[in-house]
Coordinates of C-alpha atoms in Angstrom, one line a residue:
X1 CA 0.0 0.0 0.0
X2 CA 1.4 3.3 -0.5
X3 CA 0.8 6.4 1.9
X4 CA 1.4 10.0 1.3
X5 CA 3.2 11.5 4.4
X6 CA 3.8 15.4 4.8
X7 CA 7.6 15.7 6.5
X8 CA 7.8 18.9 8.6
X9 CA 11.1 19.4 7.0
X10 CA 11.5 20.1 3.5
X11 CA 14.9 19.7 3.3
X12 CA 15.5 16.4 4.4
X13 CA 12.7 15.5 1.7
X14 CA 14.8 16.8 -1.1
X15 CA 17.7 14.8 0.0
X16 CA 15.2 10.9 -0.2
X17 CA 14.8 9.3 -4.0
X18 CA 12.4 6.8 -4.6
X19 CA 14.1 3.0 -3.1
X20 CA 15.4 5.0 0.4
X21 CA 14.4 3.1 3.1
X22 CA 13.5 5.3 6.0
X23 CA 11.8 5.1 9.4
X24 CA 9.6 8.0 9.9
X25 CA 9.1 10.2 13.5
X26 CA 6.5 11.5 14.9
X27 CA 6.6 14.2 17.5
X28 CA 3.8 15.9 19.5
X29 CA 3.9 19.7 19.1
X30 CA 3.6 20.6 23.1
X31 CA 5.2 23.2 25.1
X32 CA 7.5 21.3 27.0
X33 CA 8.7 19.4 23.6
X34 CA 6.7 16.1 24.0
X35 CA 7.9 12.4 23.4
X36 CA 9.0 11.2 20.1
X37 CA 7.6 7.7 18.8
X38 CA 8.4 5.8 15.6
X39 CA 5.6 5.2 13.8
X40 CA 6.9 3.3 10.9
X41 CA 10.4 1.6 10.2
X42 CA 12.5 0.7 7.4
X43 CA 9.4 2.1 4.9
X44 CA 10.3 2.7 0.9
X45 CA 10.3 5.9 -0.6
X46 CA 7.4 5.2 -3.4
X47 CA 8.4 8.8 -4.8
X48 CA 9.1 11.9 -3.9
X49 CA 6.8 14.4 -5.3
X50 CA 8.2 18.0 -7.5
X51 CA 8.3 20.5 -4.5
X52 CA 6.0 23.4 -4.6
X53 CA 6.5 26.8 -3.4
X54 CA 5.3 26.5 0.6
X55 CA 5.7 30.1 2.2
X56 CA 3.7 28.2 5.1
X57 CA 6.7 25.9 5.7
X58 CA 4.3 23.2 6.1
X59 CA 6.8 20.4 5.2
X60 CA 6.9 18.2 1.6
X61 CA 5.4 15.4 0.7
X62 CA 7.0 12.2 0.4
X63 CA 4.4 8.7 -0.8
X64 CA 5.8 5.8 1.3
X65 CA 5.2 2.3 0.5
X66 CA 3.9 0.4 3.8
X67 CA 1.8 -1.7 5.3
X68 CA -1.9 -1.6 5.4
X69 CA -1.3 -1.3 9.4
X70 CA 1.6 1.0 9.1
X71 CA -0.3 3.4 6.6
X72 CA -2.9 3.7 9.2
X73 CA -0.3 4.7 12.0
X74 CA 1.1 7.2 9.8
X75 CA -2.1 8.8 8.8
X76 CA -3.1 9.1 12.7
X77 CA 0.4 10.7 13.4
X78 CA 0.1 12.8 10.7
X79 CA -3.1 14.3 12.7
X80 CA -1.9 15.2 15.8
X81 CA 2.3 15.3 15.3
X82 CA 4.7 16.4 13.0
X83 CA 6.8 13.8 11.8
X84 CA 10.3 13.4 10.6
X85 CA 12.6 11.0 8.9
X86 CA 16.0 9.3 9.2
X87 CA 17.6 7.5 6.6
X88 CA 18.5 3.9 6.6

């Protein structure tokens, strides 16, 4: 299944290419920081969508191939955290 994922950094989406592996984190946005969970690990990079112009700097766009079971845990993060990646 594949699952389109908005990374709160831009930048480290330019740097993935379709065949990465990557495990993707998501972080609450609270005061005091909040805890970090992983919410998916060692998921494909599908593709990586062209950029578009975000003034917002509401992240980029990345379409992961997972899991039924891990797409659902990444849409629920992508909710209520903002979520990261590090590369494999």
């Amino acid at each position: 299944m594949t699952a389109p994922v908005r990374i709160a950094d831009a930048a480290t989406v330019r740097l993935l290419r379709p065949g990465d592996r990557v495990d993707v984190i998501a972080a609450g946005e609270t005061a005091t920081g909040g805890a970090a969970r992983v919410v998916a690990r060692g998921a494909r990079v599908a593709k990586v969508p062209e950029a578009l112009d975000d003034p917002a700097g509401s992240g980029a766009l990345v379409v992961l191939s997972v899991p039924r079971s891990t797409a659902a845990r990444l849409a629920g993060a992508s909710a209520t955290a903002r979520l990261a990646v590090t590369l494999w």
